[in-house]
Amino acid sequence: MPMRLEHVVQENGNSNGHPSILKNGTANGASSSDPACDSDYFGSSKLEATRLIIQALHEMGYPTAAAALEAESMCSIESQDVAAFRTSVVNGRWAESERLLTELELKAGTDVVTLKFLIRQQKFLELLEQRDLVSALGVLRGELSVLDYDTRQLHCLSSLMMCASSEDLRAQAGWSGVEGDSRNELLRELQKYISPAVMIPEHRLATLLEQARDYEVLKCTYHNFDGAVSLYTDHVCDRNQFPSITSHVLSDHTGEVWFVAFSNDGTKLASASKDLSVIIWDVATFKSIRVFHGHTDAVTSLAWSPDDTTLITCGLDHTVKLWDVQECVCLLTVPFGQPVTSCAWMPSGDEFLTGCLDIEKPITLWSIHGTTIHQWTDFRVFDLALTPDSKKIVAVCQDDKIRIYNCSDYKLTAEIQLQAKMTSVSISKDSKYALVNISAKEVHLWDIDKIQLVRKCVGQQQSEFIIRSCFGGMADNFIVSGSEDASIYVWKKEDASLIEVLSGHTKGVNSVAWNPKNKYMFASASDDNTIRIWTNSA
């Protein structure tokens, strides 16, 4: 008994005209009992696998091989109706497109009116592009309006009638035009509503392979690899590649070390201490090359300028200082009424931010000459960070709130109330995530675009002291935090699983920093007056 057409022809192909090898309603005469079409392939449908391979061969530019596989397997990737529908859209035969669309299997819950609106919208735009305003108006009134669909979009389309030229139309509509890719874009949009069993989504095999690679990375505990993940074997990064070994112990400070940060070029490390000093270390040798003295109380934090020539330091002595790194000279001292807790550079290198416990100026944007550019008031800041894309300022505050400000207009864009004290914040390279240390012995990962708590990392000890965390690894794959129990805790960012507890310090670990140019190196600062440099054994 011949296989029914709907059993053979199921999915979508590439928009470049895949051939349809159908005879008398069947695909190459394949029958429902033909193992070449419907047998099992290691738990998957052999038919589906074959059709995906045929589609991929077309996409990779092997039409002869694709045709040979279609002939031998007696499987086709799409029916005559699908091929005709694809051709009608690409060639702009809109009435035919609507007619053929009604003959295709749509996804459950799809409203055909939505698809008709999309097709007629394309027709309207093309007429406008041709400057055939009379016909375009006819489509707007006689074909689009009668659908009674998306009044707001209909008004937007109406406003396009006023465009002075085709170029103006394309710019105003955000539309590429007939000579662009607009018809293929329409086809892709329509395909979202058509059953994937009828039209295989574009590049489906490539998508599945990408998902397989992503899964390999996800299950790799110590993933810190910047090469291509091969499909030939399962991917595993050796634990020996992870920086879990102390290569250097830096002991020049005579007091607790509260903060460490690598320079942007990764060649230097700066440390701030309770002993009132700031030390610059050469990463090549880890020898001290500069020592800054000038604060009269503990130095709480610091930040490198974008070009690494200048350093900001903040102190419990109610001051912020700017230093010339090469000359070891203080360029500027800014007084405050309360301890200054944090700082960050704007990308120009001409402006910087400070966070302070002074309720009158908790966050201030300064010029490098000490002039106030903007000031936020009425709260106190424990820590702040600027997103790498320079679009947002994220501050953790004494009133248990995370405040997020827009850098372009200085306005508050989000305010998140927590139920525990926060001590620090750091931002991912892609500017999407913020790490927030919580006194309730947790490190929270926040999506600062969606304003959503993504996951919690637990295990480290934190109750009354300021503990800092950072992202680590080639692609911020790790979350690293200090701890009051003298250990360093490392979690996988993807699932917050604890993968390492590193020991070596003899007192609480206050700060950690990953080298931005060396994925196998990070530093930790401790109350035991030392800094430890962690590298791998590979």
PDB file of C-alpha atoms in Angstrom, residues 221-470:
ATOM      1  CA  THR A 221      33.081  20.869  34.412  1.00  0.00           C
ATOM      2  CA  TYR A 222      36.314  22.772  33.811  1.00  0.00           C
ATOM      3  CA  HIS A 223      35.555  24.213  30.390  1.00  0.00           C
ATOM      4  CA  ASN A 224      38.119  26.921  29.683  1.00  0.00           C
ATOM      5  CA  PHE A 225      38.920  26.226  26.057  1.00  0.00           C
ATOM      6  CA  ASP A 226      39.014  28.790  23.237  1.00  0.00           C
ATOM      7  CA  GLY A 227      39.307  26.410  20.287  1.00  0.00           C
ATOM      8  CA  ALA A 228      36.548  24.783  18.248  1.00  0.00           C
ATOM      9  CA  VAL A 229      34.779  21.903  19.993  1.00  0.00           C
ATOM     10  CA  SER A 230      35.146  18.881  17.723  1.00  0.00           C
ATOM     11  CA  LEU A 231      32.173  16.718  16.800  1.00  0.00           C
ATOM     12  CA  TYR A 232      34.381  13.646  16.480  1.00  0.00           C
ATOM     13  CA  THR A 233      34.771  13.019  20.209  1.00  0.00           C
ATOM     14  CA  ASP A 234      33.178  13.993  23.511  1.00  0.00           C
ATOM     15  CA  HIS A 235      34.659  17.237  24.819  1.00  0.00           C
ATOM     16  CA  VAL A 236      36.339  17.264  28.239  1.00  0.00           C
ATOM     17  CA  CYS A 237      38.714  19.865  29.654  1.00  0.00           C
ATOM     18  CA  ASP A 238      41.322  18.420  31.989  1.00  0.00           C
ATOM     19  CA  ARG A 239      41.118  19.636  35.586  1.00  0.00           C
ATOM     20  CA  ASN A 240      44.854  20.303  35.363  1.00  0.00           C
ATOM     21  CA  GLN A 241      44.038  23.190  33.025  1.00  0.00           C
ATOM     22  CA  PHE A 242      42.136  24.958  35.783  1.00  0.00           C
ATOM     23  CA  PRO A 243      44.217  27.433  37.852  1.00  0.00           C
ATOM     24  CA  SER A 244      44.093  25.611  41.190  1.00  0.00           C
ATOM     25  CA  ILE A 245      47.792  25.781  42.150  1.00  0.00           C
ATOM     26  CA  THR A 246      49.488  28.657  43.967  1.00  0.00           C
ATOM     27  CA  SER A 247      52.415  29.776  41.849  1.00  0.00           C
ATOM     28  CA  HIS A 248      53.379  32.856  43.898  1.00  0.00           C
ATOM     29  CA  VAL A 249      52.678  34.238  47.358  1.00  0.00           C
ATOM     30  CA  LEU A 250      53.110  38.023  47.490  1.00  0.00           C
ATOM     31  CA  SER A 251      53.856  39.183  51.024  1.00  0.00           C
ATOM     32  CA  ASP A 252      55.056  42.794  50.792  1.00  0.00           C
ATOM     33  CA  HIS A 253      51.977  44.213  52.525  1.00  0.00           C
ATOM     34  CA  THR A 254      52.138  44.560  56.309  1.00  0.00           C
ATOM     35  CA  GLY A 255      48.377  44.577  56.784  1.00  0.00           C
ATOM     36  CA  GLU A 256      45.244  42.917  55.500  1.00  0.00           C
ATOM     37  CA  VAL A 257      44.860  43.041  51.716  1.00  0.00           C
ATOM     38  CA  TRP A 258      41.349  44.165  50.841  1.00  0.00           C
ATOM     39  CA  PHE A 259      41.317  44.483  47.063  1.00  0.00           C
ATOM     40  CA  VAL A 260      43.175  43.261  43.965  1.00  0.00           C
ATOM     41  CA  ALA A 261      42.746  44.088  40.276  1.00  0.00           C
ATOM     42  CA  PHE A 262      44.726  43.213  37.148  1.00  0.00           C
ATOM     43  CA  SER A 263      45.450  45.949  34.617  1.00  0.00           C
ATOM     44  CA  ASN A 264      43.423  45.819  31.424  1.00  0.00           C
ATOM     45  CA  ASP A 265      46.419  44.533  29.452  1.00  0.00           C
ATOM     46  CA  GLY A 266      47.036  41.832  32.058  1.00  0.00           C
ATOM     47  CA  THR A 267      50.681  42.812  32.634  1.00  0.00           C
ATOM     48  CA  LYS A 268      50.295  44.336  36.101  1.00  0.00           C
ATOM     49  CA  LEU A 269      48.434  43.659  39.330  1.00  0.00           C
ATOM     50  CA  ALA A 270      47.405  46.327  41.849  1.00  0.00           C
ATOM     51  CA  SER A 271      46.614  45.614  45.480  1.00  0.00           C
ATOM     52  CA  ALA A 272      45.018  47.791  48.176  1.00  0.00           C
ATOM     53  CA  SER A 273      45.666  47.202  51.837  1.00  0.00           C
ATOM     54  CA  LYS A 274      44.728  48.112  55.383  1.00  0.00           C
ATOM     55  CA  ASP A 275      48.401  49.117  55.774  1.00  0.00           C
ATOM     56  CA  LEU A 276      47.486  52.373  53.899  1.00  0.00           C
ATOM     57  CA  SER A 277      49.464  51.423  50.761  1.00  0.00           C
ATOM     58  CA  VAL A 278      48.831  50.393  47.188  1.00  0.00           C
ATOM     59  CA  ILE A 279      51.356  48.123  45.461  1.00  0.00           C
ATOM     60  CA  ILE A 280      51.780  47.561  41.724  1.00  0.00           C
ATOM     61  CA  TRP A 281      53.168  44.140  40.786  1.00  0.00           C
ATOM     62  CA  ASP A 282      54.792  43.064  37.520  1.00  0.00           C
ATOM     63  CA  VAL A 283      52.874  39.975  36.363  1.00  0.00           C
ATOM     64  CA  ALA A 284      55.877  38.590  34.481  1.00  0.00           C
ATOM     65  CA  THR A 285      57.917  38.294  37.708  1.00  0.00           C
ATOM     66  CA  PHE A 286      55.421  39.174  40.455  1.00  0.00           C
ATOM     67  CA  LYS A 287      57.918  41.598  41.887  1.00  0.00           C
ATOM     68  CA  SER A 288      56.763  44.895  43.394  1.00  0.00           C
ATOM     69  CA  ILE A 289      57.463  47.741  40.919  1.00  0.00           C
ATOM     70  CA  ARG A 290      55.523  50.657  42.471  1.00  0.00           C
ATOM     71  CA  VAL A 291      54.286  51.507  45.970  1.00  0.00           C
ATOM     72  CA  PHE A 292      51.836  54.363  46.515  1.00  0.00           C
ATOM     73  CA  HIS A 293      51.677  56.068  49.910  1.00  0.00           C
ATOM     74  CA  GLY A 294      49.274  58.891  50.624  1.00  0.00           C
ATOM     75  CA  HIS A 295      46.128  57.573  52.241  1.00  0.00           C
ATOM     76  CA  THR A 296      45.868  58.029  56.013  1.00  0.00           C
ATOM     77  CA  ASP A 297      43.551  55.070  56.538  1.00  0.00           C
ATOM     78  CA  ALA A 298      42.920  51.701  54.894  1.00  0.00           C
ATOM     79  CA  VAL A 299      42.594  51.612  51.099  1.00  0.00           C
ATOM     80  CA  THR A 300      39.258  50.011  50.236  1.00  0.00           C
ATOM     81  CA  SER A 301      39.323  49.617  46.453  1.00  0.00           C
ATOM     82  CA  LEU A 302      40.981  50.757  43.236  1.00  0.00           C
ATOM     83  CA  ALA A 303      40.469  50.865  39.471  1.00  0.00           C
ATOM     84  CA  TRP A 304      42.748  50.973  36.423  1.00  0.00           C
ATOM     85  CA  SER A 305      42.130  53.583  33.743  1.00  0.00           C
ATOM     86  CA  PRO A 306      41.259  52.198  30.288  1.00  0.00           C
ATOM     87  CA  ASP A 307      44.852  52.761  29.091  1.00  0.00           C
ATOM     88  CA  ASP A 308      46.380  51.522  32.391  1.00  0.00           C
ATOM     89  CA  THR A 309      48.328  54.765  32.908  1.00  0.00           C
ATOM     90  CA  THR A 310      46.291  56.043  35.848  1.00  0.00           C
ATOM     91  CA  LEU A 311      44.936  54.441  38.994  1.00  0.00           C
ATOM     92  CA  ILE A 312      42.038  55.513  41.216  1.00  0.00           C
ATOM     93  CA  THR A 313      42.242  54.521  44.883  1.00  0.00           C
ATOM     94  CA  CYS A 314      39.516  54.867  47.504  1.00  0.00           C
ATOM     95  CA  GLY A 315      40.028  55.038  51.248  1.00  0.00           C
ATOM     96  CA  LEU A 316      38.473  54.937  54.681  1.00  0.00           C
ATOM     97  CA  ASP A 317      40.174  58.323  55.085  1.00  0.00           C
ATOM     98  CA  HIS A 318      37.248  59.853  53.149  1.00  0.00           C
ATOM     99  CA  THR A 319      39.308  60.515  50.026  1.00  0.00           C
ATOM    100  CA  VAL A 320      39.747  59.376  46.451  1.00  0.00           C
ATOM    101  CA  LYS A 321      43.164  59.724  44.844  1.00  0.00           C
ATOM    102  CA  LEU A 322      44.286  59.595  41.225  1.00  0.00           C
ATOM    103  CA  TRP A 323      47.819  58.320  40.593  1.00  0.00           C
ATOM    104  CA  ASP A 324      50.180  58.438  37.646  1.00  0.00           C
ATOM    105  CA  VAL A 325      51.246  54.792  37.535  1.00  0.00           C
ATOM    106  CA  GLN A 326      54.549  55.339  35.743  1.00  0.00           C
ATOM    107  CA  GLU A 327      55.700  58.337  37.796  1.00  0.00           C
ATOM    108  CA  CYS A 328      54.167  57.095  41.076  1.00  0.00           C
ATOM    109  CA  VAL A 329      52.759  60.594  41.657  1.00  0.00           C
ATOM    110  CA  CYS A 330      49.375  61.583  43.107  1.00  0.00           C
ATOM    111  CA  LEU A 331      47.583  63.713  40.485  1.00  0.00           C
ATOM    112  CA  LEU A 332      44.389  64.521  42.388  1.00  0.00           C
ATOM    113  CA  THR A 333      42.821  64.118  45.832  1.00  0.00           C
ATOM    114  CA  VAL A 334      39.033  64.463  46.215  1.00  0.00           C
ATOM    115  CA  PRO A 335      37.662  64.798  49.780  1.00  0.00           C
ATOM    116  CA  PHE A 336      34.405  63.219  50.968  1.00  0.00           C
ATOM    117  CA  GLY A 337      32.441  63.299  54.203  1.00  0.00           C
ATOM    118  CA  GLN A 338      32.392  59.523  54.638  1.00  0.00           C
ATOM    119  CA  PRO A 339      34.502  56.487  53.618  1.00  0.00           C
ATOM    120  CA  VAL A 340      34.728  55.933  49.863  1.00  0.00           C
ATOM    121  CA  THR A 341      33.929  52.335  49.043  1.00  0.00           C
ATOM    122  CA  SER A 342      34.283  51.906  45.283  1.00  0.00           C
ATOM    123  CA  CYS A 343      35.234  53.460  41.951  1.00  0.00           C
ATOM    124  CA  ALA A 344      35.078  52.834  38.200  1.00  0.00           C
ATOM    125  CA  TRP A 345      36.399  54.502  35.057  1.00  0.00           C
ATOM    126  CA  MET A 346      34.271  55.719  32.182  1.00  0.00           C
ATOM    127  CA  PRO A 347      35.541  54.423  28.812  1.00  0.00           C
ATOM    128  CA  SER A 348      36.930  57.787  27.697  1.00  0.00           C
ATOM    129  CA  GLY A 349      39.446  57.819  30.549  1.00  0.00           C
ATOM    130  CA  ASP A 350      38.472  61.450  31.224  1.00  0.00           C
ATOM    131  CA  GLU A 351      35.742  60.676  33.755  1.00  0.00           C
ATOM    132  CA  PHE A 352      35.271  58.309  36.663  1.00  0.00           C
ATOM    133  CA  LEU A 353      32.638  57.193  39.162  1.00  0.00           C
ATOM    134  CA  THR A 354      32.860  56.916  42.935  1.00  0.00           C
ATOM    135  CA  GLY A 355      30.657  55.086  45.423  1.00  0.00           C
ATOM    136  CA  CYS A 356      30.506  56.372  48.985  1.00  0.00           C
ATOM    137  CA  LEU A 357      28.763  55.966  52.334  1.00  0.00           C
ATOM    138  CA  ASP A 358      28.040  59.711  52.256  1.00  0.00           C
ATOM    139  CA  ILE A 359      24.267  60.042  51.794  1.00  0.00           C
ATOM    140  CA  GLU A 360      24.774  63.409  50.096  1.00  0.00           C
ATOM    141  CA  LYS A 361      26.916  61.967  47.310  1.00  0.00           C
ATOM    142  CA  PRO A 362      26.654  58.166  47.258  1.00  0.00           C
ATOM    143  CA  ILE A 363      27.456  58.058  43.528  1.00  0.00           C
ATOM    144  CA  THR A 364      29.315  60.844  41.773  1.00  0.00           C
ATOM    145  CA  LEU A 365      30.520  61.179  38.211  1.00  0.00           C
ATOM    146  CA  TRP A 366      33.742  63.212  38.127  1.00  0.00           C
ATOM    147  CA  SER A 367      36.083  64.617  35.550  1.00  0.00           C
ATOM    148  CA  ILE A 368      39.743  63.694  36.042  1.00  0.00           C
ATOM    149  CA  HIS A 369      40.256  67.315  37.139  1.00  0.00           C
ATOM    150  CA  GLY A 370      37.959  66.852  40.143  1.00  0.00           C
ATOM    151  CA  THR A 371      34.890  68.604  38.707  1.00  0.00           C
ATOM    152  CA  THR A 372      31.486  67.107  39.521  1.00  0.00           C
ATOM    153  CA  ILE A 373      29.586  66.145  36.356  1.00  0.00           C
ATOM    154  CA  HIS A 374      26.583  64.448  37.955  1.00  0.00           C
ATOM    155  CA  GLN A 375      25.568  63.322  41.410  1.00  0.00           C
ATOM    156  CA  TRP A 376      23.011  60.879  42.767  1.00  0.00           C
ATOM    157  CA  THR A 377      21.790  61.333  46.378  1.00  0.00           C
ATOM    158  CA  ASP A 378      19.814  59.946  49.336  1.00  0.00           C
ATOM    159  CA  PHE A 379      21.333  56.474  49.805  1.00  0.00           C
ATOM    160  CA  ARG A 380      24.676  54.898  50.705  1.00  0.00           C
ATOM    161  CA  VAL A 381      26.764  52.682  48.421  1.00  0.00           C
ATOM    162  CA  PHE A 382      28.798  49.636  49.420  1.00  0.00           C
ATOM    163  CA  ASP A 383      30.021  48.916  45.906  1.00  0.00           C
ATOM    164  CA  LEU A 384      29.375  49.901  42.290  1.00  0.00           C
ATOM    165  CA  ALA A 385      30.376  48.740  38.822  1.00  0.00           C
ATOM    166  CA  LEU A 386      30.079  50.035  35.280  1.00  0.00           C
ATOM    167  CA  THR A 387      29.014  47.534  32.633  1.00  0.00           C
ATOM    168  CA  PRO A 388      31.724  46.923  29.994  1.00  0.00           C
ATOM    169  CA  ASP A 389      29.442  48.362  27.307  1.00  0.00           C
ATOM    170  CA  SER A 390      29.290  51.569  29.400  1.00  0.00           C
ATOM    171  CA  LYS A 391      25.494  51.634  29.323  1.00  0.00           C
ATOM    172  CA  LYS A 392      24.647  50.920  32.958  1.00  0.00           C
ATOM    173  CA  ILE A 393      25.858  51.696  36.472  1.00  0.00           C
ATOM    174  CA  VAL A 394      25.032  48.958  38.981  1.00  0.00           C
ATOM    175  CA  ALA A 395      25.255  49.813  42.689  1.00  0.00           C
ATOM    176  CA  VAL A 396      24.671  47.692  45.795  1.00  0.00           C
ATOM    177  CA  CYS A 397      23.468  49.882  48.628  1.00  0.00           C
ATOM    178  CA  GLN A 398      23.251  49.974  52.397  1.00  0.00           C
ATOM    179  CA  ASP A 399      19.432  49.840  52.300  1.00  0.00           C
ATOM    180  CA  ASP A 400      19.638  46.324  50.765  1.00  0.00           C
ATOM    181  CA  LYS A 401      18.768  47.538  47.268  1.00  0.00           C
ATOM    182  CA  ILE A 402      20.435  47.045  43.916  1.00  0.00           C
ATOM    183  CA  ARG A 403      20.113  50.240  41.896  1.00  0.00           C
ATOM    184  CA  ILE A 404      20.712  50.322  38.150  1.00  0.00           C
ATOM    185  CA  TYR A 405      21.167  53.625  36.314  1.00  0.00           C
ATOM    186  CA  ASN A 406      21.289  54.479  32.626  1.00  0.00           C
ATOM    187  CA  CYS A 407      24.574  56.151  31.712  1.00  0.00           C
ATOM    188  CA  SER A 408      23.066  58.149  28.852  1.00  0.00           C
ATOM    189  CA  ASP A 409      20.543  60.120  30.911  1.00  0.00           C
ATOM    190  CA  TYR A 410      21.569  59.191  34.498  1.00  0.00           C
ATOM    191  CA  LYS A 411      18.049  57.923  35.232  1.00  0.00           C
ATOM    192  CA  LEU A 412      17.193  55.009  37.519  1.00  0.00           C
ATOM    193  CA  THR A 413      16.090  52.087  35.343  1.00  0.00           C
ATOM    194  CA  ALA A 414      15.670  49.380  38.001  1.00  0.00           C
ATOM    195  CA  GLU A 415      15.607  49.019  41.759  1.00  0.00           C
ATOM    196  CA  ILE A 416      15.717  45.570  43.355  1.00  0.00           C
ATOM    197  CA  GLN A 417      14.946  45.069  47.031  1.00  0.00           C
ATOM    198  CA  LEU A 418      16.769  42.167  48.700  1.00  0.00           C
ATOM    199  CA  GLN A 419      16.319  40.746  52.178  1.00  0.00           C
ATOM    200  CA  ALA A 420      20.016  40.576  53.083  1.00  0.00           C
ATOM    201  CA  LYS A 421      23.061  42.809  53.163  1.00  0.00           C
ATOM    202  CA  MET A 422      25.134  42.979  49.988  1.00  0.00           C
ATOM    203  CA  THR A 423      28.849  43.652  49.973  1.00  0.00           C
ATOM    204  CA  SER A 424      30.041  43.718  46.357  1.00  0.00           C
ATOM    205  CA  VAL A 425      29.090  43.632  42.692  1.00  0.00           C
ATOM    206  CA  SER A 426      30.952  42.667  39.500  1.00  0.00           C
ATOM    207  CA  ILE A 427      29.784  42.518  35.884  1.00  0.00           C
ATOM    208  CA  SER A 428      30.277  39.916  33.148  1.00  0.00           C
ATOM    209  CA  LYS A 429      32.185  40.731  29.964  1.00  0.00           C
ATOM    210  CA  ASP A 430      28.994  40.723  27.912  1.00  0.00           C
ATOM    211  CA  SER A 431      27.394  43.285  30.273  1.00  0.00           C
ATOM    212  CA  LYS A 432      24.442  40.947  30.789  1.00  0.00           C
ATOM    213  CA  TYR A 433      25.066  39.560  34.279  1.00  0.00           C
ATOM    214  CA  ALA A 434      25.937  40.928  37.696  1.00  0.00           C
ATOM    215  CA  LEU A 435      27.450  38.963  40.575  1.00  0.00           C
ATOM    216  CA  VAL A 436      26.336  40.143  43.991  1.00  0.00           C
ATOM    217  CA  ASN A 437      27.813  38.838  47.239  1.00  0.00           C
ATOM    218  CA  ILE A 438      25.238  38.450  50.003  1.00  0.00           C
ATOM    219  CA  SER A 439      25.961  38.338  53.725  1.00  0.00           C
ATOM    220  CA  ALA A 440      23.619  35.338  53.922  1.00  0.00           C
ATOM    221  CA  LYS A 441      26.469  33.177  52.581  1.00  0.00           C
ATOM    222  CA  GLU A 442      25.392  33.351  48.949  1.00  0.00           C
ATOM    223  CA  VAL A 443      26.576  34.791  45.652  1.00  0.00           C
ATOM    224  CA  HIS A 444      23.677  35.817  43.411  1.00  0.00           C
ATOM    225  CA  LEU A 445      23.821  35.865  39.624  1.00  0.00           C
ATOM    226  CA  TRP A 446      21.454  38.499  38.225  1.00  0.00           C
ATOM    227  CA  ASP A 447      20.411  39.069  34.636  1.00  0.00           C
ATOM    228  CA  ILE A 448      20.499  42.877  34.602  1.00  0.00           C
ATOM    229  CA  ASP A 449      18.688  43.124  31.265  1.00  0.00           C
ATOM    230  CA  LYS A 450      15.688  41.105  32.399  1.00  0.00           C
ATOM    231  CA  ILE A 451      16.107  42.116  36.086  1.00  0.00           C
ATOM    232  CA  GLN A 452      15.901  38.486  37.043  1.00  0.00           C
ATOM    233  CA  LEU A 453      17.731  36.354  39.601  1.00  0.00           C
ATOM    234  CA  VAL A 454      19.229  33.582  37.501  1.00  0.00           C
ATOM    235  CA  ARG A 455      20.797  31.393  40.195  1.00  0.00           C
ATOM    236  CA  LYS A 456      22.413  31.308  43.615  1.00  0.00           C
ATOM    237  CA  CYS A 457      25.872  29.996  44.453  1.00  0.00           C
ATOM    238  CA  VAL A 458      26.143  28.666  47.976  1.00  0.00           C
ATOM    239  CA  GLY A 459      28.910  27.254  50.150  1.00  0.00           C
ATOM    240  CA  GLN A 460      31.225  30.157  50.914  1.00  0.00           C
ATOM    241  CA  GLN A 461      31.257  31.701  54.379  1.00  0.00           C
ATOM    242  CA  GLN A 462      30.231  35.335  54.713  1.00  0.00           C
ATOM    243  CA  SER A 463      28.469  37.155  57.502  1.00  0.00           C
ATOM    244  CA  GLU A 464      30.000  40.418  58.705  1.00  0.00           C
ATOM    245  CA  PHE A 465      32.902  41.290  56.376  1.00  0.00           C
ATOM    246  CA  ILE A 466      33.102  42.571  52.810  1.00  0.00           C
ATOM    247  CA  ILE A 467      33.756  39.635  50.480  1.00  0.00           C
ATOM    248  CA  ARG A 468      34.145  40.061  46.736  1.00  0.00           C
ATOM    249  CA  SER A 469      33.600  37.740  43.779  1.00  0.00           C
ATOM    250  CA  CYS A 470      34.379  37.806  40.062  1.00  0.00           C
TER     251      CYS A 470
END
